[in-house]
Coordinates of C-alpha atoms in Angstrom, one line a residue:
Chain A
M1 CA -64.6 -33.0 53.2
A2 CA -67.4 -30.6 54.6
Q3 CA -65.8 -26.9 55.1
D4 CA -66.4 -28.0 58.7
D5 CA -64.1 -30.2 58.6
I6 CA -61.4 -28.5 56.1
A7 CA -61.7 -25.4 59.0
A8 CA -60.5 -28.2 61.9
S9 CA -58.1 -30.5 60.4
G10 CA -56.2 -26.8 59.7
I11 CA -55.0 -28.0 56.3
V12 CA -56.6 -24.7 54.9
G13 CA -54.5 -22.6 57.7
T14 CA -51.0 -24.9 56.7
S15 CA -51.1 -24.7 53.3
R16 CA -50.9 -20.5 53.1
R17 CA -47.9 -20.7 55.7
D18 CA -44.5 -22.9 56.8
L19 CA -43.0 -24.8 58.7
G20 CA -41.7 -21.6 60.9
G21 CA -45.1 -19.6 60.5
R22 CA -44.0 -17.7 57.9
P23 CA -46.6 -17.1 54.8
W24 CA -46.1 -18.8 51.7
H25 CA -46.3 -15.5 49.6
R26 CA -42.5 -14.5 50.9
W27 CA -41.8 -18.5 50.3
R28 CA -42.4 -18.3 46.8
R29 CA -40.8 -14.7 46.5
T30 CA -37.7 -16.4 47.9
I31 CA -37.9 -19.5 45.7
A32 CA -38.5 -16.1 42.3
L33 CA -34.8 -15.4 43.7
G34 CA -33.2 -18.7 43.8
V35 CA -34.5 -18.9 40.3
V36 CA -33.6 -15.7 38.2
L37 CA -29.7 -16.5 40.3
V38 CA -29.4 -19.5 39.2
G39 CA -30.3 -18.7 36.2
L40 CA -27.6 -15.7 36.1
V41 CA -25.6 -18.4 37.3
G42 CA -26.0 -21.0 34.8
I43 CA -25.8 -18.0 32.4
V44 CA -22.4 -16.2 33.5
L45 CA -21.3 -20.3 33.7
A46 CA -21.8 -20.3 30.4
A47 CA -20.7 -17.3 29.1
L48 CA -17.2 -18.2 30.9
A49 CA -17.7 -22.0 29.6
R50 CA -17.9 -20.4 25.2
E51 CA -15.6 -18.3 25.8
A52 CA -13.4 -21.0 27.0
L53 CA -14.8 -23.1 24.4
L54 CA -13.6 -21.1 21.5
P55 CA -10.6 -20.7 19.3
R56 CA -8.8 -18.2 19.6
S57 CA -8.9 -16.3 16.3
A58 CA -13.3 -17.1 16.6
L59 CA -12.5 -14.1 19.6
T60 CA -10.0 -11.6 17.9
V61 CA -10.6 -11.2 14.1
A62 CA -14.3 -10.6 14.2
V63 CA -12.9 -8.4 10.9
P64 CA -11.0 -10.1 8.1
P65 CA -7.3 -8.6 7.2
N66 CA -7.8 -5.7 4.9
P67 CA -7.8 -7.8 1.5
F68 CA -5.7 -5.6 0.0
A69 CA -3.1 -4.4 1.4
P70 CA 0.1 -6.7 -0.1
P71 CA 2.2 -8.2 2.5
R72 CA 5.3 -5.8 3.5
P73 CA 8.1 -7.6 4.7
A74 CA 8.4 -7.5 8.7
L75 CA 10.9 -4.3 9.9
T76 CA 14.3 -6.0 12.1
Q77 CA 14.9 -6.3 15.6
A78 CA 17.2 -3.6 15.0
E79 CA 14.8 -1.7 12.4
E80 CA 11.8 -2.0 14.9
A81 CA 13.6 -0.6 17.6
Y82 CA 15.1 2.8 15.4
A83 CA 11.6 3.5 13.7
R84 CA 9.9 3.6 17.7
G85 CA 13.3 5.6 18.8
L86 CA 13.2 8.0 15.5
W87 CA 9.2 8.3 16.3
K88 CA 9.0 10.4 19.3
I89 CA 11.0 13.2 17.7
H90 CA 9.3 12.7 14.4
D91 CA 6.3 14.2 17.3
D92 CA 8.4 16.4 18.0
V93 CA 9.4 18.3 14.3
K94 CA 6.0 17.4 12.7
L95 CA 4.1 19.7 15.1
S96 CA 7.1 22.6 15.6
A97 CA 7.2 22.5 11.4
V98 CA 2.9 23.0 11.4
R99 CA 3.3 25.3 13.7
M100 CA 6.2 27.1 11.7
T101 CA 3.9 27.0 8.5
F102 CA 0.5 28.4 10.7
A103 CA 3.7 31.7 12.4
G104 CA 4.5 33.0 8.4
L105 CA -0.4 31.7 7.9
A106 CA -0.6 34.3 11.3
Y107 CA 1.7 36.3 9.9
K108 CA 0.4 36.6 6.5
T109 CA -2.9 37.3 7.4
G110 CA -2.3 39.9 10.1
E111 CA -3.3 38.0 13.0
I112 CA 0.5 38.6 14.5
D113 CA 3.5 41.0 14.2
R114 CA 6.1 39.9 12.9
T115 CA 8.5 39.8 16.1
T116 CA 5.7 37.4 17.7
L117 CA 6.4 35.8 14.3
K118 CA 9.9 35.5 14.6
A119 CA 9.2 34.2 18.5
R120 CA 7.5 31.1 17.3
V121 CA 9.6 30.9 14.5
D122 CA 12.6 30.0 17.7
A123 CA 10.5 28.1 19.2
A124 CA 10.3 26.5 16.0
R125 CA 14.7 25.9 15.5
D126 CA 14.9 25.6 19.1
V127 CA 12.8 22.1 18.3
Y128 CA 14.8 21.4 15.5
A129 CA 18.7 21.9 17.1
R130 CA 17.4 19.6 19.8
A131 CA 15.7 16.7 17.4
E132 CA 19.0 16.5 15.9
I133 CA 21.3 16.2 19.0
R134 CA 18.8 13.8 19.8
A135 CA 18.6 12.1 16.4
R136 CA 21.8 11.7 16.0
E137 CA 21.6 9.3 19.1
L138 CA 20.5 7.2 17.6
E139 CA 21.5 4.0 15.8
P140 CA 20.5 3.0 12.7
P141 CA 21.2 -0.2 11.0
Q142 CA 22.7 -0.6 8.2
S143 CA 19.7 -1.1 5.7
L144 CA 17.8 2.7 7.6
R145 CA 21.4 5.2 6.9
R146 CA 19.7 6.5 4.1
V147 CA 16.3 7.3 5.9
H148 CA 18.5 8.7 8.7
A149 CA 20.5 10.7 6.0
D150 CA 17.3 12.0 5.2
Y151 CA 15.7 12.6 8.7
L152 CA 18.4 15.1 9.9
A153 CA 18.8 16.1 6.6
A154 CA 15.0 16.7 6.7
I155 CA 15.7 18.8 10.3
R156 CA 18.6 20.3 8.7
L157 CA 16.4 22.0 6.0
Y158 CA 13.7 23.0 8.4
R159 CA 16.4 24.8 10.9
Q160 CA 18.0 27.0 7.8
S161 CA 14.4 28.1 6.9
A162 CA 13.3 29.4 10.9
V163 CA 16.8 31.2 10.6
E164 CA 15.4 32.7 6.8
M165 CA 12.1 33.1 8.1
A166 CA 13.0 35.0 11.7
K167 CA 15.2 37.7 9.3
L168 CA 11.7 39.4 8.8
A169 CA 12.1 40.1 12.0
A170 CA 14.8 42.7 11.3
D171 CA 13.9 44.1 8.3
G172 CA 10.4 43.9 7.1
R173 CA 11.4 42.3 4.0
E174 CA 8.4 39.4 3.4
Q175 CA 10.9 37.6 0.9
H176 CA 13.1 35.7 3.5
L177 CA 10.0 33.6 4.0
L178 CA 9.4 33.3 0.3
A179 CA 12.8 32.1 0.2
A180 CA 12.4 30.1 3.6
Y181 CA 9.2 28.2 2.0
P182 CA 11.3 25.6 -0.7
L183 CA 13.0 24.4 1.8
S184 CA 10.1 23.5 4.1
E185 CA 8.7 22.6 1.4
T186 CA 11.5 20.1 1.1
A187 CA 11.7 18.7 4.2
S188 CA 8.1 18.4 4.4
K189 CA 8.5 16.5 1.4
K190 CA 11.7 14.2 2.9
L191 CA 9.3 13.4 6.8
L192 CA 7.3 11.9 3.2
E193 CA 9.2 9.8 2.2
V194 CA 11.2 9.2 5.3
G195 CA 7.6 7.2 7.0
D196 CA 6.9 5.5 3.7
A197 CA 9.8 3.9 4.5
L198 CA 9.3 3.4 8.3
W199 CA 5.8 4.1 9.2
P200 CA 3.1 3.4 6.7
G201 CA -0.2 3.4 8.6
E202 CA 1.0 6.7 9.8
Y203 CA -2.4 8.9 7.9
V204 CA -5.3 6.8 7.2
P205 CA -7.6 7.7 5.0
N206 CA -9.8 10.2 5.9
Chain B
M1 CA -40.1 75.3 -11.4
N2 CA -42.1 72.8 -12.1
K3 CA -40.0 71.5 -15.5
V4 CA -36.4 71.0 -12.7
V5 CA -38.9 69.1 -9.6
R6 CA -39.3 66.9 -13.0
S7 CA -36.7 67.0 -15.0
V8 CA -35.5 65.6 -10.8
L9 CA -37.6 63.6 -10.1
L10 CA -37.2 61.8 -13.6
F11 CA -33.4 61.4 -13.5
A12 CA -34.2 60.0 -10.1
L13 CA -36.7 57.8 -11.2
L14 CA -34.6 56.1 -14.0
A15 CA -31.6 56.1 -11.9
L16 CA -34.0 54.1 -9.7
M17 CA -34.6 51.9 -12.3
V18 CA -31.3 51.0 -14.3
S19 CA -29.9 50.4 -10.9
T20 CA -33.0 48.1 -9.8
G21 CA -32.6 46.9 -13.4
L22 CA -29.1 46.3 -13.8
P23 CA -28.2 42.9 -13.8
S24 CA -27.8 41.3 -9.5
T25 CA -26.2 38.5 -8.6
P26 CA -28.5 36.5 -7.6
A27 CA -29.6 37.2 -10.9
Q28 CA -26.5 36.9 -12.3
S29 CA -26.7 32.7 -10.4
A30 CA -29.6 32.5 -12.1
D31 CA -28.3 32.6 -15.4
M32 CA -25.0 31.2 -14.9
Q33 CA -24.5 26.8 -15.7
Y34 CA -22.1 24.6 -16.2
S35 CA -19.8 21.6 -17.0
V36 CA -19.6 19.4 -14.3
W37 CA -17.3 15.9 -14.2
L38 CA -16.4 14.4 -11.4
I39 CA -12.8 12.3 -11.2
E40 CA -11.9 10.1 -9.2
S41 CA -8.5 10.3 -7.9
S42 CA -8.0 7.4 -6.8
R43 CA -9.4 4.6 -3.9
F44 CA -9.1 3.0 -0.9
M45 CA -9.7 0.5 -1.2
G46 CA -10.4 -2.5 2.2
V47 CA -12.1 0.3 4.6
P48 CA -13.0 -1.1 7.4
A49 CA -17.2 -0.5 7.5
G50 CA -17.1 1.1 10.9
A51 CA -14.7 3.8 10.5
F52 CA -16.2 4.7 7.4
M53 CA -20.2 4.2 8.6
P54 CA -20.7 3.3 12.4
D55 CA -24.4 2.8 11.7
R56 CA -23.2 -0.2 9.3
A57 CA -20.2 -2.0 11.6
F58 CA -19.6 -5.2 9.9
V59 CA -21.7 -7.8 11.5
P60 CA -20.9 -11.3 11.1
G61 CA -23.2 -13.5 10.2
S62 CA -25.5 -10.7 10.1
S63 CA -28.2 -10.8 7.3
N64 CA -28.8 -7.4 7.4
K65 CA -27.9 -5.4 5.0
M66 CA -27.0 -2.2 6.4
N67 CA -24.2 -4.6 8.2
N68 CA -23.2 -7.2 6.5
K69 CA -20.6 -6.0 4.6
P70 CA -17.2 -5.7 6.7
F71 CA -15.4 -3.4 3.7
F72 CA -15.8 -0.5 1.5
D73 CA -13.6 1.2 -1.0
L74 CA -14.1 4.7 -2.0
P75 CA -13.5 6.9 -4.2
V76 CA -11.6 9.8 -3.5
N77 CA -13.2 12.1 -5.7
I78 CA -11.9 15.6 -7.5
G79 CA -15.3 18.2 -8.9
V80 CA -15.0 19.8 -12.2
I81 CA -16.6 22.6 -12.9
K82 CA -16.7 24.8 -16.1
G83 CA -18.1 27.9 -17.2
G84 CA -17.8 31.2 -17.8
R85 CA -14.1 32.2 -18.0
D86 CA -12.8 29.2 -14.6
I87 CA -12.3 26.5 -14.4
V88 CA -12.7 25.1 -10.4
L89 CA -11.5 22.2 -7.9
Y90 CA -13.3 21.1 -5.1
D91 CA -11.2 20.0 -3.4
T92 CA -7.8 18.3 -4.8
G93 CA -7.3 14.7 -3.5
W94 CA -3.8 13.8 -3.2
K95 CA -0.1 12.5 -4.9
Q96 CA 0.6 9.0 -4.6
Q97 CA 3.4 8.2 -2.1
D98 CA 4.6 4.5 -1.5
Y99 CA 2.7 3.4 1.7
H100 CA -0.7 4.4 -0.2
K101 CA 0.1 2.4 -1.5
M102 CA 0.9 -0.5 0.6
T103 CA -1.7 0.5 2.0
G104 CA -4.0 -1.4 -0.5
T105 CA -5.0 2.0 -2.4
Q106 CA -5.4 2.0 -6.8
H107 CA -6.7 4.4 -9.9
W108 CA -3.8 6.9 -8.4
A109 CA -2.5 8.9 -11.5
P110 CA -1.1 12.3 -11.6
I111 CA -4.1 15.1 -11.6
A112 CA -2.0 16.9 -14.9
Q113 CA -3.3 13.3 -16.4
Q114 CA -6.4 13.5 -15.3
L115 CA -7.4 16.2 -16.2
A116 CA -6.2 15.9 -19.3
Q117 CA -9.6 13.4 -20.0
L118 CA -11.6 16.3 -19.7
G119 CA -9.0 18.3 -21.7
I120 CA -8.1 20.7 -19.6
K121 CA -4.2 21.9 -18.7
P122 CA -2.8 23.1 -14.5
E123 CA -2.7 25.5 -15.8
D124 CA -6.1 26.3 -16.8
V125 CA -7.9 25.2 -13.7
T126 CA -8.3 29.8 -11.5
K127 CA -10.1 28.0 -8.3
L128 CA -9.3 26.1 -5.7
V129 CA -12.1 25.0 -3.6
I130 CA -10.8 23.6 -0.9
G131 CA -14.1 21.1 1.0
H132 CA -11.6 20.9 4.9
G133 CA -7.5 20.6 4.9
H134 CA -7.1 16.6 4.9
W135 CA -3.8 15.9 2.8
D136 CA -6.7 13.7 0.4
H137 CA -8.6 16.8 0.3
A138 CA -6.0 19.3 -0.3
G139 CA -3.1 17.6 -1.8
Q140 CA -1.1 19.0 -5.1
L141 CA -2.6 22.3 -5.1
M142 CA 1.2 23.3 -6.2
D143 CA -0.1 22.3 -9.2
F144 CA -2.4 24.4 -10.3
P145 CA 0.1 27.9 -10.4
N146 CA -3.1 29.4 -11.5
A147 CA -5.1 28.8 -9.1
V148 CA -6.8 30.9 -7.0
L149 CA -7.4 28.3 -3.6
Y150 CA -10.5 29.0 -1.2
V151 CA -10.5 27.5 2.2
Q152 CA -12.7 28.7 5.8
K153 CA -10.9 31.0 7.8
A154 CA -12.3 28.5 10.4
E155 CA -10.8 25.1 8.8
L156 CA -7.6 27.1 10.3
E157 CA -8.0 28.5 13.4
G158 CA -9.2 25.2 14.1
I159 CA -5.8 23.3 13.0
E160 CA -3.8 26.3 15.3
W161 CA -6.1 26.5 17.7
A162 CA -5.0 22.4 18.2
L163 CA -1.8 22.7 17.4
N164 CA -1.1 24.9 20.4
Y165 CA -4.3 23.2 22.9
P166 CA -2.3 22.1 26.2
N167 CA -2.5 18.2 25.8
P168 CA -0.6 16.1 23.9
H169 CA -3.3 13.9 22.6
I170 CA -5.1 16.4 21.6
R171 CA -2.8 18.6 19.9
A172 CA -1.0 16.0 18.5
V173 CA -0.3 14.6 15.2
N174 CA 0.9 11.5 15.6
T175 CA -0.6 9.4 17.8
D176 CA 0.1 5.8 19.0
P177 CA -0.4 3.6 18.6
G178 CA -0.4 3.3 14.1
G179 CA -0.4 7.0 13.1
C180 CA -2.8 9.4 13.4
A181 CA -6.6 8.9 13.5
R182 CA -9.2 11.3 14.2
T183 CA -7.0 13.4 17.1
P184 CA -8.0 17.3 15.4
A185 CA -4.6 17.8 14.8
C186 CA -4.5 14.7 12.3
G187 CA -4.9 14.6 8.8
Y188 CA -2.9 17.0 8.5
P189 CA 0.5 16.8 7.3
P190 CA 2.8 19.2 7.0
L191 CA 3.8 19.3 3.2
T192 CA -0.1 19.5 2.8
L193 CA -0.4 22.6 4.7
Q194 CA 3.0 23.8 3.6
E195 CA 1.2 24.1 0.3
I196 CA -2.1 26.5 1.9
Y197 CA 0.8 28.4 2.9
G198 CA 2.8 28.8 0.1
K199 CA -0.5 29.8 -1.9
V200 CA -1.0 32.1 1.4
L201 CA 2.8 33.3 0.7
S202 CA 2.3 33.8 -3.5
G203 CA -0.6 35.7 -2.6
K204 CA -3.7 33.3 -4.1
A205 CA -5.1 32.6 -2.0
V206 CA -8.3 33.5 -0.4
I207 CA -9.5 32.7 3.7
V208 CA -12.7 33.0 3.5
D209 CA -14.9 33.6 6.2
G210 CA -18.3 31.8 6.2
D211 CA -20.9 32.5 2.5
M212 CA -19.3 33.6 -0.2
E213 CA -20.5 33.6 -4.4
I214 CA -17.2 33.3 -6.0
A215 CA -18.1 33.6 -9.8
P216 CA -21.2 33.9 -10.6
G217 CA -23.4 30.8 -9.6
L218 CA -20.7 29.6 -7.6
I219 CA -21.5 30.0 -3.9
I220 CA -19.8 28.6 -0.7
H221 CA -21.4 27.5 2.4
P222 CA -19.8 27.1 5.7
A223 CA -20.2 23.4 7.3
F224 CA -18.6 24.0 10.5
R225 CA -17.7 21.2 12.5
A226 CA -19.9 19.0 9.5
H227 CA -16.2 16.8 9.3
T228 CA -14.0 19.9 10.3
A229 CA -13.9 23.1 12.0
G230 CA -14.3 24.3 9.0
S231 CA -15.7 22.7 6.3
Q232 CA -17.3 24.0 2.9
L233 CA -19.9 23.3 0.3
L234 CA -19.6 24.3 -2.8
E235 CA -23.6 25.0 -4.3
V236 CA -22.7 25.5 -8.6
H237 CA -26.0 25.7 -10.7
T238 CA -26.5 24.0 -13.7
A239 CA -28.8 23.2 -16.7
I240 CA -30.6 20.4 -14.1
G241 CA -30.4 22.3 -10.9
P242 CA -28.0 23.2 -8.5
L243 CA -25.6 21.1 -7.3
V244 CA -24.1 20.9 -3.7
F245 CA -20.0 19.6 -3.6
G246 CA -20.1 18.3 0.3
S247 CA -16.2 17.0 0.1
D248 CA -16.0 15.0 3.9
S249 CA -19.3 16.3 5.1
Y250 CA -21.3 14.6 2.0
S251 CA -18.5 11.6 3.0
S252 CA -21.4 9.0 1.7
W253 CA -23.8 10.6 -0.8
E254 CA -25.8 6.9 1.1
G255 CA -26.1 8.3 4.3
I256 CA -27.3 12.0 2.9
R257 CA -30.2 10.3 2.1
D258 CA -30.3 7.3 4.1
W259 CA -29.3 9.8 6.9
M260 CA -26.5 9.0 8.8
I261 CA -23.7 10.0 9.4
A262 CA -20.2 8.9 7.7
N263 CA -16.6 9.5 7.8
P264 CA -16.6 11.2 11.8
Q265 CA -13.5 12.6 12.0
Q266 CA -13.8 15.8 14.1
T267 CA -17.8 15.4 13.5
D268 CA -20.1 17.3 15.0
T269 CA -22.9 14.7 14.2
V270 CA -25.7 16.9 14.9
Q271 CA -23.1 19.8 12.1
Q272 CA -23.0 16.9 9.5
F273 CA -27.3 16.2 9.9
L274 CA -27.7 20.7 8.5
A275 CA -25.1 19.8 6.1
Y276 CA -27.3 17.7 5.1
E277 CA -30.6 20.0 4.5
K278 CA -28.6 22.6 3.3
C279 CA -27.8 20.0 0.2
Y280 CA -31.9 19.1 0.3
K281 CA -33.2 22.7 1.1
I282 CA -30.7 24.0 -1.5
T283 CA -31.0 21.2 -4.7
G284 CA -35.4 20.0 -3.2
G285 CA -34.1 16.2 -2.1
Y286 CA -30.8 14.4 -2.0
E287 CA -30.4 13.2 -5.8
H288 CA -28.3 15.9 -6.6
C289 CA -26.1 16.3 -3.3
V290 CA -22.2 15.0 -4.5
A291 CA -20.4 13.5 -1.9
A292 CA -16.4 12.9 -2.0
H293 CA -16.3 9.0 -0.9
E294 CA -19.3 7.4 -2.3
P295 CA -18.7 3.8 -2.1
L296 CA -20.9 3.3 -5.1
S297 CA -20.1 6.1 -7.4
Y298 CA -19.8 5.7 -11.4
S299 CA -22.1 3.2 -10.6
E300 CA -25.8 2.6 -11.1
G301 CA -26.6 2.7 -7.5
Y302 CA -25.6 6.9 -7.4
P303 CA -27.6 8.0 -10.9
L304 CA -25.6 11.3 -10.7
T305 CA -22.7 10.1 -10.9
R306 CA -24.4 6.7 -13.1
N307 CA -22.3 8.5 -17.5
S308 CA -19.1 7.1 -16.6
W309 CA -15.7 5.9 -18.1
V310 CA -12.3 4.6 -17.0
G311 CA -9.8 6.6 -17.2
P312 CA -6.3 6.8 -16.2
N313 CA -4.7 4.1 -13.5
G314 CA -8.4 2.8 -14.0
S315 CA -9.3 5.8 -12.7
R316 CA -13.4 6.8 -12.7
A317 CA -14.9 9.8 -14.6
A318 CA -18.1 11.1 -14.3
E319 CA -19.4 13.9 -16.9
I320 CA -22.4 15.1 -14.4
V321 CA -24.2 18.1 -16.7
L322 CA -23.4 20.0 -19.9
A323 CA -24.0 23.5 -19.7
P324 CA -25.1 24.8 -22.8
G325 CA -22.8 24.2 -26.3
E326 CA -20.5 22.4 -24.2
R327 CA -19.4 19.2 -25.6
S328 CA -18.9 15.7 -24.2
R329 CA -16.0 15.1 -23.1
K330 CA -17.1 11.5 -23.1
P331 CA -14.6 9.1 -24.7

């Protein structure tokens, strides 16, 4: 076919235009967009199907559990409820214990005077008093009676320590801090022992 | 008159010579050489790799050696430094608790037993330098009745800041679920802080503010926020050149070598890298940086610590360097 005939038949023109008269390059763009969209939908569907078909363990266990941690008998429902209840109290007790320690430190390093020391120690003592009331409201199962008693003893020791530290405000004698120290030290040891029984993950390697 | 002036000038010159000729601190530091050992207080077993080094997180099925280990076993290392009249511990490990046994910790033995293999009694220890105040590095302080504690002021300030922060998540000492992890007041149980306070109370603590030479050739350098607010390094002069102990600012020796962060707790990663750089600058490389939790400790993989043996309860110990005249403690 001669070039003129081709031009006359309109083939050249038709090959570059859509049936509605739209330019061919616009069709090409639409088709490409469609292919991309179909591809994306396909990928999403394939991913969903894979998620649905994979066994749950493969999805949830990326790292196997620590092989060195010996199995620990599960707490009973009552023990767990007690541990959960005490944990909230423990939060306040621990925070006050370290704040009280820092009050002593700040006094010894000359950052605060004895009036401020007393204010901080009294605040801690109030927390201990409230914590003791809350702890007494818990009903430990028989298996955790000793733990419960230890925790109450720890709170009482912290309170006694606070009372002793606060005496410094009256007479300025640092002997009170020395007398208070073993009380709160023993209390802190008891907290760790209770943690042994109730919260084995309380501290992680760091 | 000339004679008087000459005498005065001569006296001044002599005084100047004497004063400049006196052994200054740097000269003493250069002369002093310490013996150094490393002992393993305990070993955390099965710590998830990604929790220790994010860049080495376990990728199931990966053949890349950086990502194909699910766990690390991490020693808790204590530096023992002896020279002159001093026996110094860098970090003090921790005391075993039942719950630590439950989490699979191994090799723990009483610190007195571990020091006995070096012929040292707890009462012989003169100085305790803690790289930071976390429980596994600053435990057992009161087991050393005669030792003076060195702790950075910024470490104490950092804890106190966190404790008084209004947001309960940031001041948390207990975090749900599963206890403390990386919040700024975590890692400091009441007993650990109590023992630091005990040292202050008994007049056996030095609150360090920045750099301090605590003995000739023993220099504390701050590494603020390289692990915690007041982390500190200890430069130790020895016959093989200076060593730098880094506690958890240098948790992983491979991390120092490969410039990867490790054990990010309250860490500013830039500061951790700067702490690494400090070791490169002081020692001329990474070989003499002493890491607290390097899994390769006591093996050929960490050459500084390869001269090792097995001590009480399977704990490891290594003889790093001996001062002239010091006898070996290796069995």
